Amino acid sequence: MQHETKKIVILGSTGSVGSQALEVIHRFPDQYQIVGLSANQNVSLLLKQAKTFKPKVIAMMDKAACVKVKERLKLLGPRFRKIQVLFGLEGLCQLAELAEADLVLTALVGSVGLKPTAQAIKKSKTIALANKETLVTAGSIIMDLARQHQAFIIPVDSEHSAIYQCLVGEDFASVRNLILTCSGGPFRKASQKFLEKAKAQDALKHPTWNMGQKISIDSATLMNKGLEIIEAHWLFSVDYAHIKVLVHPQSLVHSLVEFQDGSLKAQISQPTMKIPIQFAFSCPARQTNPDIQDLNLESLNQMTFNPPDLKRFPCLRLAREAGQAGGSAPTVLNAANEIAVELFLQDKIKFLQIPKIIQKSLSDHHLLADPTLEQIIQLDTQTKTKIQKQYSKK
Amino acid sequence: MQHETKKIVILGSTGSVGSQALEVIHRFPDQYQIVGLSANQNVSLLLKQAKTFKPKVIAMMDKAACVKVKERLKLLGPRFRKIQVLFGLEGLCQLAELAEADLVLTALVGSVGLKPTAQAIKKSKTIALANKETLVTAGSIIMDLARQHQAFIIPVDSEHSAIYQCLVGEDFASVRNLILTCSGGPFRKASQKFLEKAKAQDALKHPTWNMGQKISIDSATLMNKGLEIIEAHWLFSVDYAHIKVLVHPQSLVHSLVEFQDGSLKAQISQPTMKIPIQFAFSCPARQTNPDIQDLNLESLNQMTFNPPDLKRFPCLRLAREAGQAGGSAPTVLNAANEIAVELFLQDKIKFLQIPKIIQKSLSDHHLLADPTLEQIIQLDTQTKTKIQKQYSKK
């Protein structure tokens, strides 16, 4: 059987998901071909990736990094000199629209993913979505665009991939509840006292997943699960009342779907992002990848599932409330969270200030019921700038 | 939306699965209509069902029962006088072929289900298969017939329904392993000494499922799981080496599928046959049924999964070996088991004689590599008669 090679653009190829995606693609050279890569400013890793995967186009968010990449490519010989190098958000958007691409993996961190994702959708690309902030901040607009341009959005978040896998072949109208599992993060058992003094390095030690910095902090506050509730709402058109969360520290069951007839389906595997990444590339087919370890069935013993503690982890409650409020509320929630996490990583605020900053931003803002993409982008920037100003003074 | 009413025949309506199927149908009078019912000899229950569901045709295996049913129907008035009443295997086959029927639920016990199922398939009916012995004894022929006549076979066994649900929308070629769960039966923790003296009444106390007598004994010997391995092999075209069994006493995960990419899907629910029965009727849609209790998600804690003990439960090994031997071996396994279970229920043999009788029948018989339906039916009868003779002498 002859395979059509799928041509792939990765937005955010030097991050955790981006790098693992390249490892997957490396395993199946007949099936996938990289046509574009992008990074923020990690020049050396991006160049290493470019040497291996020989993309047609590269985009760097950072202008200086873009200049450096161009210079270094020249030294690699004529084949690499031909690679087009773009920069900034504009460059990212151009890359997302690349005519050759069949599939765009959006593995950017934060709301910066919004515009490039929208552009790729407008060109009817299949979107492998690893950037949850895009749907959190502008779910209604993105899903409308996808319907309008008949672009498939395949989730790469392990929880949403689990739900997507459980829903393959099912009627969305048959869904009664989505049950997102949650490892509980590094502070699952932490006392309130500990949380008061928690530092970034504590939060970065995740028990089951090896991830980027931003998502690691979001896992520690459980905001990650909160964002996932909003993401699930948009991806699967399920009301917030029917999206539940269970703390499952073993991270084997990646989420469950409960159907109208009382039957549930669960997706289960080793906690590796390679499975959801690969599934987004190959679905509905599935491929054997020697890099992915089999699940030891004995590990199914001792699984636990418990409700989350909303008192110690108010971010989960805030996210659900923002989702239910709708309109511009999730945009503000997400922007405030992004900047609060940055401030926490820089040791400028304490761990428990993260939810407080978010709560304040939410109560300060005037809800727009049906914001446009421009209004969302503006509100995102405004919210971030306002918090940044306030805390850089201190 | 207007629904097309699905017209249903139930073969074996007075048994456990048949009765529960009627309860499901009773809940959805706009969607399902009973056109035919059959029973062995339970006249009173069959008449009660006939009053409620007003079938066009009834078939009784037993001739005396057939006469009684006819008489009693006459007394019920003109509407019931018109019901056609058939008898014997011939009657069952005619009922299975009923022109009006869209779907035939085969809930008969034992290899008697073979011929009627084959007849229904030849008329391209959708088969809701609750009679595992049909596929065990003649899997190759039945599956060939189904392909030839484009008849869908939807499994009703909870394990196979679980697998079927997990495979909806998936490519069969993506399957790496099927993992059948097994409650372990009433003798899961029993010592060898206890098993030596075990009586039918001990075996009939199943910890999680409320079922008919034959399947309850099969659960106690684990032959039930053995038959299910063979059934799964035929239903899903998976090699025996890739069909595993895990003892899961909580009976919440009804089976799992492991895919080529290392991802597993599990189907989970309360242990009620109403879910697989209803799914077979409604799939790919799913319906809310107030009779089906929601799963309490807390029950997901404390689930265990362990390999079965093939020493204490040799039937599981015998079934796998017969399946792997192929040809007529599963026919002999199944026939010997049916009669051994009957003898055990009649207190004519001891519990541990069941596997011995089966083993002897298997080693005595000359394997037919590719038996015809007639040869299978003949071998089934021969095997049963031979054992019966031997033990009625005693």
mmCIF file of N, CA and C in Angstrom, chain A residues 162 164-171 173-174 176-177 179 244 246 256 258-270 275 278-279 282 284-289 292-295 297-298 300-307, chain B residues 162 164-171 173-174 176-177 179 244 246 256 258-270 275 278-279 282 284-289 292-295 297-298 300-307:
data_model
loop_
_atom_site.group_PDB
_atom_site.id
_atom_site.type_symbol
_atom_site.label_atom_id
_atom_site.label_comp_id
_atom_site.label_asym_id
_atom_site.label_seq_id
_atom_site.Cartn_x
_atom_site.Cartn_y
_atom_site.Cartn_z
ATOM 1 N N ALA A 162 -7.715 11.773 24.840
ATOM 2 C CA ALA A 162 -8.405 10.605 25.419
ATOM 3 C C ALA A 162 -9.896 10.664 25.109
ATOM 4 N N TYR A 164 -11.337 12.436 22.750
ATOM 5 C CA TYR A 164 -11.478 12.322 21.284
ATOM 6 C C TYR A 164 -11.407 10.855 20.856
ATOM 7 N N GLN A 165 -10.463 10.122 21.434
ATOM 8 C CA GLN A 165 -10.327 8.698 21.114
ATOM 9 C C GLN A 165 -11.582 7.913 21.544
ATOM 10 N N CYS A 166 -12.106 8.278 22.713
ATOM 11 C CA CYS A 166 -13.319 7.595 23.198
ATOM 12 C C CYS A 166 -14.537 7.955 22.355
ATOM 13 N N LEU A 167 -14.508 9.095 21.694
ATOM 14 C CA LEU A 167 -15.667 9.551 20.914
ATOM 15 C C LEU A 167 -15.614 9.141 19.450
ATOM 16 N N VAL A 168 -14.483 8.618 19.005
ATOM 17 C CA VAL A 168 -14.379 8.156 17.616
ATOM 18 C C VAL A 168 -15.548 7.202 17.330
ATOM 19 N N GLY A 169 -16.300 7.483 16.295
ATOM 20 C CA GLY A 169 -17.409 6.596 15.901
ATOM 21 C C GLY A 169 -18.675 6.764 16.722
ATOM 22 N N GLU A 170 -18.626 7.608 17.751
ATOM 23 C CA GLU A 170 -19.810 7.838 18.580
ATOM 24 C C GLU A 170 -20.500 9.122 18.129
ATOM 25 N N ASP A 171 -21.766 9.227 18.487
ATOM 26 C CA ASP A 171 -22.535 10.424 18.219
ATOM 27 C C ASP A 171 -22.315 11.399 19.388
ATOM 28 N N ALA A 173 -24.093 13.602 20.438
ATOM 29 C CA ALA A 173 -25.348 13.769 21.193
ATOM 30 C C ALA A 173 -25.525 12.672 22.241
ATOM 31 N N SER A 174 -24.725 11.610 22.148
ATOM 32 C CA SER A 174 -24.831 10.504 23.113
ATOM 33 C C SER A 174 -24.056 10.768 24.393
ATOM 34 N N ARG A 176 -23.139 12.051 27.936
ATOM 35 C CA ARG A 176 -23.792 12.567 29.145
ATOM 36 C C ARG A 176 -22.807 13.428 29.947
ATOM 37 N N ASN A 177 -21.628 12.915 30.185
ATOM 38 C CA ASN A 177 -20.610 13.647 30.939
ATOM 39 C C ASN A 177 -19.224 13.380 30.370
ATOM 40 N N ILE A 179 -15.373 13.282 31.771
ATOM 41 C CA ILE A 179 -14.673 13.221 33.049
ATOM 42 C C ILE A 179 -13.186 13.365 32.796
ATOM 43 N N LYS A 244 -16.755 17.001 34.353
ATOM 44 C CA LYS A 244 -16.319 16.725 35.722
ATOM 45 C C LYS A 244 -14.804 16.521 35.772
ATOM 46 N N LEU A 246 -11.738 14.407 38.011
ATOM 47 C CA LEU A 246 -11.371 13.430 39.039
ATOM 48 C C LEU A 246 -9.848 13.427 39.199
ATOM 49 N N LEU A 256 -12.266 10.134 30.679
ATOM 50 C CA LEU A 256 -13.381 9.218 30.421
ATOM 51 C C LEU A 256 -14.549 9.974 29.806
ATOM 52 N N GLU A 258 -18.740 9.533 29.694
ATOM 53 C CA GLU A 258 -19.922 8.794 30.122
ATOM 54 C C GLU A 258 -21.030 9.076 29.113
ATOM 55 N N PHE A 259 -21.625 8.009 28.602
ATOM 56 C CA PHE A 259 -22.652 8.164 27.583
ATOM 57 C C PHE A 259 -24.053 8.108 28.198
ATOM 58 N N GLN A 260 -25.028 8.479 27.390
ATOM 59 C CA GLN A 260 -26.429 8.545 27.834
ATOM 60 C C GLN A 260 -26.950 7.214 28.355
ATOM 61 N N ASP A 261 -26.389 6.110 27.883
ATOM 62 C CA ASP A 261 -26.899 4.800 28.292
ATOM 63 C C ASP A 261 -26.224 4.266 29.557
ATOM 64 N N GLY A 262 -25.393 5.102 30.190
ATOM 65 C CA GLY A 262 -24.754 4.652 31.423
ATOM 66 C C GLY A 262 -23.437 3.930 31.200
ATOM 67 N N SER A 263 -23.030 3.813 29.929
ATOM 68 C CA SER A 263 -21.754 3.185 29.594
ATOM 69 C C SER A 263 -20.658 4.255 29.574
ATOM 70 N N LEU A 264 -19.499 3.915 30.103
ATOM 71 C CA LEU A 264 -18.359 4.842 30.057
ATOM 72 C C LEU A 264 -17.253 4.248 29.210
ATOM 73 N N LYS A 265 -16.500 5.104 28.560
ATOM 74 C CA LYS A 265 -15.267 4.659 27.915
ATOM 75 C C LYS A 265 -14.108 5.458 28.491
ATOM 76 N N ALA A 266 -12.999 4.762 28.700
ATOM 77 C CA ALA A 266 -11.799 5.398 29.217
ATOM 78 C C ALA A 266 -10.655 5.120 28.263
ATOM 79 N N GLN A 267 -9.764 6.093 28.115
ATOM 80 C CA GLN A 267 -8.535 5.843 27.364
ATOM 81 C C GLN A 267 -7.414 5.752 28.388
ATOM 82 N N ILE A 268 -6.587 4.745 28.219
ATOM 83 C CA ILE A 268 -5.581 4.396 29.218
ATOM 84 C C ILE A 268 -4.248 4.181 28.512
ATOM 85 N N SER A 269 -3.166 4.686 29.090
ATOM 86 C CA SER A 269 -1.836 4.408 28.534
ATOM 87 C C SER A 269 -0.772 4.910 29.489
ATOM 88 N N GLN A 270 0.471 4.594 29.167
ATOM 89 C CA GLN A 270 1.600 5.232 29.829
ATOM 90 C C GLN A 270 1.429 6.744 29.712
ATOM 91 N N ILE A 275 1.817 9.489 22.539
ATOM 92 C CA ILE A 275 0.588 8.828 22.073
ATOM 93 C C ILE A 275 -0.419 9.847 21.523
ATOM 94 N N GLN A 278 1.024 11.426 18.264
ATOM 95 C CA GLN A 278 0.997 10.501 17.128
ATOM 96 C C GLN A 278 -0.427 10.250 16.659
ATOM 97 N N PHE A 279 -1.361 10.139 17.611
ATOM 98 C CA PHE A 279 -2.754 9.900 17.227
ATOM 99 C C PHE A 279 -3.298 11.080 16.406
ATOM 100 N N SER A 282 -1.956 10.532 12.930
ATOM 101 C CA SER A 282 -2.303 9.315 12.186
ATOM 102 C C SER A 282 -3.788 9.009 12.155
ATOM 103 N N PRO A 284 -7.684 8.369 11.649
ATOM 104 C CA PRO A 284 -8.154 7.340 12.565
ATOM 105 C C PRO A 284 -7.231 6.113 12.660
ATOM 106 N N ALA A 285 -6.161 6.048 11.881
ATOM 107 C CA ALA A 285 -5.254 4.896 11.979
ATOM 108 C C ALA A 285 -4.397 5.018 13.235
ATOM 109 N N ARG A 286 -3.745 3.942 13.575
ATOM 110 C CA ARG A 286 -2.821 3.931 14.717
ATOM 111 C C ARG A 286 -1.573 3.171 14.300
ATOM 112 N N GLN A 287 -0.419 3.603 14.794
ATOM 113 C CA GLN A 287 0.842 3.011 14.345
ATOM 114 C C GLN A 287 1.671 2.521 15.529
ATOM 115 N N THR A 288 2.362 1.434 15.318
ATOM 116 C CA THR A 288 3.287 0.932 16.333
ATOM 117 C C THR A 288 4.525 1.815 16.345
ATOM 118 N N ASN A 289 4.873 2.334 17.497
ATOM 119 C CA ASN A 289 6.049 3.179 17.651
ATOM 120 C C ASN A 289 6.932 2.564 18.731
ATOM 121 N N ILE A 292 7.361 4.041 22.198
ATOM 122 C CA ILE A 292 6.277 4.100 23.188
ATOM 123 C C ILE A 292 6.211 2.775 23.944
ATOM 124 N N GLN A 293 6.431 2.867 25.244
ATOM 125 C CA GLN A 293 6.399 1.679 26.089
ATOM 126 C C GLN A 293 4.985 1.137 26.226
ATOM 127 N N ASP A 294 4.847 -0.199 26.221
ATOM 128 C CA ASP A 294 3.549 -0.810 26.522
ATOM 129 C C ASP A 294 3.169 -0.511 27.960
ATOM 130 N N LEU A 295 1.886 -0.445 28.192
ATOM 131 C CA LEU A 295 1.424 -0.333 29.574
ATOM 132 C C LEU A 295 1.511 -1.702 30.236
ATOM 133 N N LEU A 297 0.032 -4.173 32.452
ATOM 134 C CA LEU A 297 -1.359 -4.273 32.907
ATOM 135 C C LEU A 297 -1.464 -4.370 34.426
ATOM 136 N N GLU A 298 -0.384 -4.788 35.064
ATOM 137 C CA GLU A 298 -0.402 -4.826 36.533
ATOM 138 C C GLU A 298 -0.555 -3.430 37.130
ATOM 139 N N LEU A 300 -2.593 -1.367 36.411
ATOM 140 C CA LEU A 300 -4.007 -1.003 36.532
ATOM 141 C C LEU A 300 -4.530 -1.218 37.952
ATOM 142 N N ASN A 301 -3.837 -2.088 38.709
ATOM 143 C CA ASN A 301 -4.203 -2.226 40.116
ATOM 144 C C ASN A 301 -3.823 -0.929 40.801
ATOM 145 N N GLN A 302 -4.496 -0.633 41.892
ATOM 146 C CA GLN A 302 -4.116 0.527 42.713
ATOM 147 C C GLN A 302 -4.423 1.878 42.058
ATOM 148 N N MET A 303 -5.267 1.927 41.064
ATOM 149 C CA MET A 303 -5.645 3.237 40.526
ATOM 150 C C MET A 303 -6.645 3.885 41.484
ATOM 151 N N THR A 304 -6.532 5.188 41.670
ATOM 152 C CA THR A 304 -7.497 5.884 42.523
ATOM 153 C C THR A 304 -8.085 7.080 41.774
ATOM 154 N N PHE A 305 -9.282 7.428 42.157
ATOM 155 C CA PHE A 305 -10.037 8.519 41.518
ATOM 156 C C PHE A 305 -10.805 9.263 42.603
ATOM 157 N N ASN A 306 -10.466 10.517 42.835
ATOM 158 C CA ASN A 306 -11.137 11.281 43.885
ATOM 159 C C ASN A 306 -11.440 12.695 43.425
ATOM 160 N N PRO A 307 -12.461 13.303 44.015
ATOM 161 C CA PRO A 307 -12.789 14.681 43.609
ATOM 162 C C PRO A 307 -11.681 15.653 44.022
ATOM 163 N N ALA B 162 -18.333 -4.670 25.217
ATOM 164 C CA ALA B 162 -17.321 -3.686 25.646
ATOM 165 C C ALA B 162 -16.280 -3.495 24.549
ATOM 166 N N TYR B 164 -16.581 -4.253 21.366
ATOM 167 C CA TYR B 164 -17.270 -3.670 20.207
ATOM 168 C C TYR B 164 -17.423 -2.157 20.391
ATOM 169 N N GLN B 165 -17.799 -1.735 21.594
ATOM 170 C CA GLN B 165 -17.948 -0.308 21.887
ATOM 171 C C GLN B 165 -16.598 0.414 21.768
ATOM 172 N N CYS B 166 -15.548 -0.248 22.246
ATOM 173 C CA CYS B 166 -14.212 0.365 22.156
ATOM 174 C C CYS B 166 -13.719 0.424 20.707
ATOM 175 N N LEU B 167 -14.237 -0.449 19.863
ATOM 176 C CA LEU B 167 -13.766 -0.504 18.472
ATOM 177 C C LEU B 167 -14.591 0.358 17.515
ATOM 178 N N VAL B 168 -15.702 0.885 17.985
ATOM 179 C CA VAL B 168 -16.520 1.747 17.127
ATOM 180 C C VAL B 168 -15.622 2.851 16.550
ATOM 181 N N GLY B 169 -15.610 3.004 15.261
ATOM 182 C CA GLY B 169 -14.826 4.072 14.630
ATOM 183 C C GLY B 169 -13.342 3.774 14.489
ATOM 184 N N GLU B 170 -12.895 2.643 15.035
ATOM 185 C CA GLU B 170 -11.477 2.284 14.928
ATOM 186 C C GLU B 170 -11.289 1.277 13.793
ATOM 187 N N ASP B 171 -10.056 1.211 13.325
ATOM 188 C CA ASP B 171 -9.694 0.238 12.300
ATOM 189 C C ASP B 171 -9.321 -1.074 13.000
ATOM 190 N N ALA B 173 -7.491 -3.301 12.093
ATOM 191 C CA ALA B 173 -6.057 -3.569 11.924
ATOM 192 C C ALA B 173 -5.218 -2.856 12.978
ATOM 193 N N SER B 174 -5.812 -1.905 13.696
ATOM 194 C CA SER B 174 -5.080 -1.167 14.733
ATOM 195 C C SER B 174 -5.026 -1.912 16.063
ATOM 196 N N ARG B 176 -3.933 -4.358 18.856
ATOM 197 C CA ARG B 176 -2.782 -5.164 19.250
ATOM 198 C C ARG B 176 -3.226 -6.328 20.135
ATOM 199 N N ASN B 177 -4.024 -6.050 21.137
ATOM 200 C CA ASN B 177 -4.513 -7.093 22.048
ATOM 201 C C ASN B 177 -5.943 -6.796 22.476
ATOM 202 N N ILE B 179 -8.314 -7.555 25.730
ATOM 203 C CA ILE B 179 -8.164 -7.991 27.115
ATOM 204 C C ILE B 179 -9.555 -8.186 27.709
ATOM 205 N N LYS B 244 -6.127 -11.735 25.738
ATOM 206 C CA LYS B 244 -5.693 -11.974 27.114
ATOM 207 C C LYS B 244 -6.887 -11.957 28.064
ATOM 208 N N LEU B 246 -7.942 -11.000 32.157
ATOM 209 C CA LEU B 246 -7.568 -10.446 33.471
ATOM 210 C C LEU B 246 -8.725 -10.643 34.440
ATOM 211 N N LEU B 256 -11.149 -4.553 27.638
ATOM 212 C CA LEU B 256 -10.287 -3.490 27.114
ATOM 213 C C LEU B 256 -9.750 -3.889 25.747
ATOM 214 N N GLU B 258 -6.313 -3.012 23.465
ATOM 215 C CA GLU B 258 -5.022 -2.326 23.366
ATOM 216 C C GLU B 258 -4.706 -2.160 21.886
ATOM 217 N N PHE B 259 -4.388 -0.923 21.508
ATOM 218 C CA PHE B 259 -4.132 -0.633 20.103
ATOM 219 C C PHE B 259 -2.630 -0.638 19.800
ATOM 220 N N GLN B 260 -2.325 -0.629 18.517
ATOM 221 C CA GLN B 260 -0.931 -0.695 18.051
ATOM 222 C C GLN B 260 -0.071 0.456 18.589
ATOM 223 N N ASP B 261 -0.694 1.586 18.907
ATOM 224 C CA ASP B 261 0.094 2.746 19.353
ATOM 225 C C ASP B 261 0.300 2.767 20.867
ATOM 226 N N GLY B 262 -0.114 1.691 21.562
ATOM 227 C CA GLY B 262 0.094 1.649 23.004
ATOM 228 C C GLY B 262 -1.040 2.278 23.799
ATOM 229 N N SER B 263 -2.058 2.743 23.100
ATOM 230 C CA SER B 263 -3.236 3.315 23.751
ATOM 231 C C SER B 263 -4.251 2.204 23.993
ATOM 232 N N LEU B 264 -4.893 2.232 25.152
ATOM 233 C CA LEU B 264 -5.948 1.258 25.453
ATOM 234 C C LEU B 264 -7.276 1.978 25.622
ATOM 235 N N LYS B 265 -8.349 1.296 25.270
ATOM 236 C CA LYS B 265 -9.666 1.806 25.611
ATOM 237 C C LYS B 265 -10.379 0.745 26.448
ATOM 238 N N ALA B 266 -11.101 1.214 27.456
ATOM 239 C CA ALA B 266 -11.871 0.325 28.316
ATOM 240 C C ALA B 266 -13.311 0.778 28.310
ATOM 241 N N GLN B 267 -14.226 -0.178 28.387
ATOM 242 C CA GLN B 267 -15.636 0.173 28.585
ATOM 243 C C GLN B 267 -15.986 -0.189 30.022
ATOM 244 N N ILE B 268 -16.660 0.735 30.679
ATOM 245 C CA ILE B 268 -16.894 0.642 32.119
ATOM 246 C C ILE B 268 -18.361 0.932 32.396
ATOM 247 N N SER B 269 -18.969 0.168 33.291
ATOM 248 C CA SER B 269 -20.347 0.476 33.701
ATOM 249 C C SER B 269 -20.741 -0.423 34.857
ATOM 250 N N GLN B 270 -21.924 -0.147 35.412
ATOM 251 C CA GLN B 270 -22.538 -1.074 36.343
ATOM 252 C C GLN B 270 -22.614 -2.441 35.675
ATOM 253 N N ILE B 275 -27.223 -2.730 29.520
ATOM 254 C CA ILE B 275 -26.397 -1.839 28.685
ATOM 255 C C ILE B 275 -25.988 -2.519 27.380
ATOM 256 N N GLN B 278 -29.158 -3.095 25.193
ATOM 257 C CA GLN B 278 -29.676 -1.859 24.606
ATOM 258 C C GLN B 278 -28.742 -1.325 23.529
ATOM 259 N N PHE B 279 -27.429 -1.430 23.771
ATOM 260 C CA PHE B 279 -26.467 -0.942 22.770
ATOM 261 C C PHE B 279 -26.617 -1.728 21.462
ATOM 262 N N SER B 282 -29.583 -0.240 19.732
ATOM 263 C CA SER B 282 -29.591 1.184 19.356
ATOM 264 C C SER B 282 -28.354 1.639 18.592
ATOM 265 N N PRO B 284 -25.370 2.798 16.228
ATOM 266 C CA PRO B 284 -24.361 3.524 17.008
ATOM 267 C C PRO B 284 -24.941 4.557 17.981
ATOM 268 N N ALA B 285 -26.268 4.753 18.008
ATOM 269 C CA ALA B 285 -26.837 5.724 18.954
ATOM 270 C C ALA B 285 -26.854 5.118 20.363
ATOM 271 N N ARG B 286 -27.073 5.955 21.346
ATOM 272 C CA ARG B 286 -27.197 5.503 22.732
ATOM 273 C C ARG B 286 -28.378 6.229 23.355
ATOM 274 N N GLN B 287 -29.097 5.551 24.242
ATOM 275 C CA GLN B 287 -30.315 6.123 24.796
ATOM 276 C C GLN B 287 -30.292 6.110 26.314
ATOM 277 N N THR B 288 -30.880 7.137 26.901
ATOM 278 C CA THR B 288 -31.019 7.176 28.361
ATOM 279 C C THR B 288 -32.123 6.216 28.776
ATOM 280 N N ASN B 289 -31.799 5.327 29.688
ATOM 281 C CA ASN B 289 -32.778 4.368 30.188
ATOM 282 C C ASN B 289 -32.836 4.506 31.704
ATOM 283 N N ILE B 292 -31.412 1.950 34.110
ATOM 284 C CA ILE B 292 -29.972 1.676 34.236
ATOM 285 C C ILE B 292 -29.363 2.675 35.211
ATOM 286 N N GLN B 293 -28.819 2.154 36.296
ATOM 287 C CA GLN B 293 -28.195 3.005 37.316
ATOM 288 C C GLN B 293 -26.901 3.603 36.788
ATOM 289 N N ASP B 294 -26.669 4.870 37.132
ATOM 290 C CA ASP B 294 -25.364 5.485 36.833
ATOM 291 C C ASP B 294 -24.283 4.777 37.631
ATOM 292 N N LEU B 295 -23.106 4.780 37.067
ATOM 293 C CA LEU B 295 -21.960 4.267 37.823
ATOM 294 C C LEU B 295 -21.536 5.330 38.827
ATOM 295 N N LEU B 297 -18.825 7.087 40.488
ATOM 296 C CA LEU B 297 -17.417 7.169 40.081
ATOM 297 C C LEU B 297 -16.476 6.767 41.217
ATOM 298 N N GLU B 298 -16.954 6.856 42.444
ATOM 299 C CA GLU B 298 -16.118 6.408 43.565
ATOM 300 C C GLU B 298 -15.797 4.917 43.489
ATOM 301 N N LEU B 300 -14.731 3.440 41.138
ATOM 302 C CA LEU B 300 -13.537 3.199 40.322
ATOM 303 C C LEU B 300 -12.293 2.987 41.188
ATOM 304 N N ASN B 301 -12.353 3.495 42.413
ATOM 305 C CA ASN B 301 -11.246 3.194 43.331
ATOM 306 C C ASN B 301 -11.314 1.707 43.645
ATOM 307 N N GLN B 302 -10.187 1.140 44.013
ATOM 308 C CA GLN B 302 -10.155 -0.241 44.491
ATOM 309 C C GLN B 302 -10.407 -1.273 43.388
ATOM 310 N N MET B 303 -10.278 -0.904 42.137
ATOM 311 C CA MET B 303 -10.396 -1.920 41.089
ATOM 312 C C MET B 303 -9.103 -2.726 41.054
ATOM 313 N N THR B 304 -9.229 -4.024 40.842
ATOM 314 C CA THR B 304 -8.037 -4.868 40.731
ATOM 315 C C THR B 304 -8.088 -5.682 39.435
ATOM 316 N N PHE B 305 -6.917 -6.028 38.959
ATOM 317 C CA PHE B 305 -6.765 -6.759 37.691
ATOM 318 C C PHE B 305 -5.607 -7.739 37.851
ATOM 319 N N ASN B 306 -5.893 -9.018 37.809
ATOM 320 C CA ASN B 306 -4.833 -10.012 37.991
ATOM 321 C C ASN B 306 -4.983 -11.168 37.014
ATOM 322 N N PRO B 307 -3.877 -11.820 36.695
ATOM 323 C CA PRO B 307 -3.972 -12.957 35.770
ATOM 324 C C PRO B 307 -4.753 -14.114 36.400
#
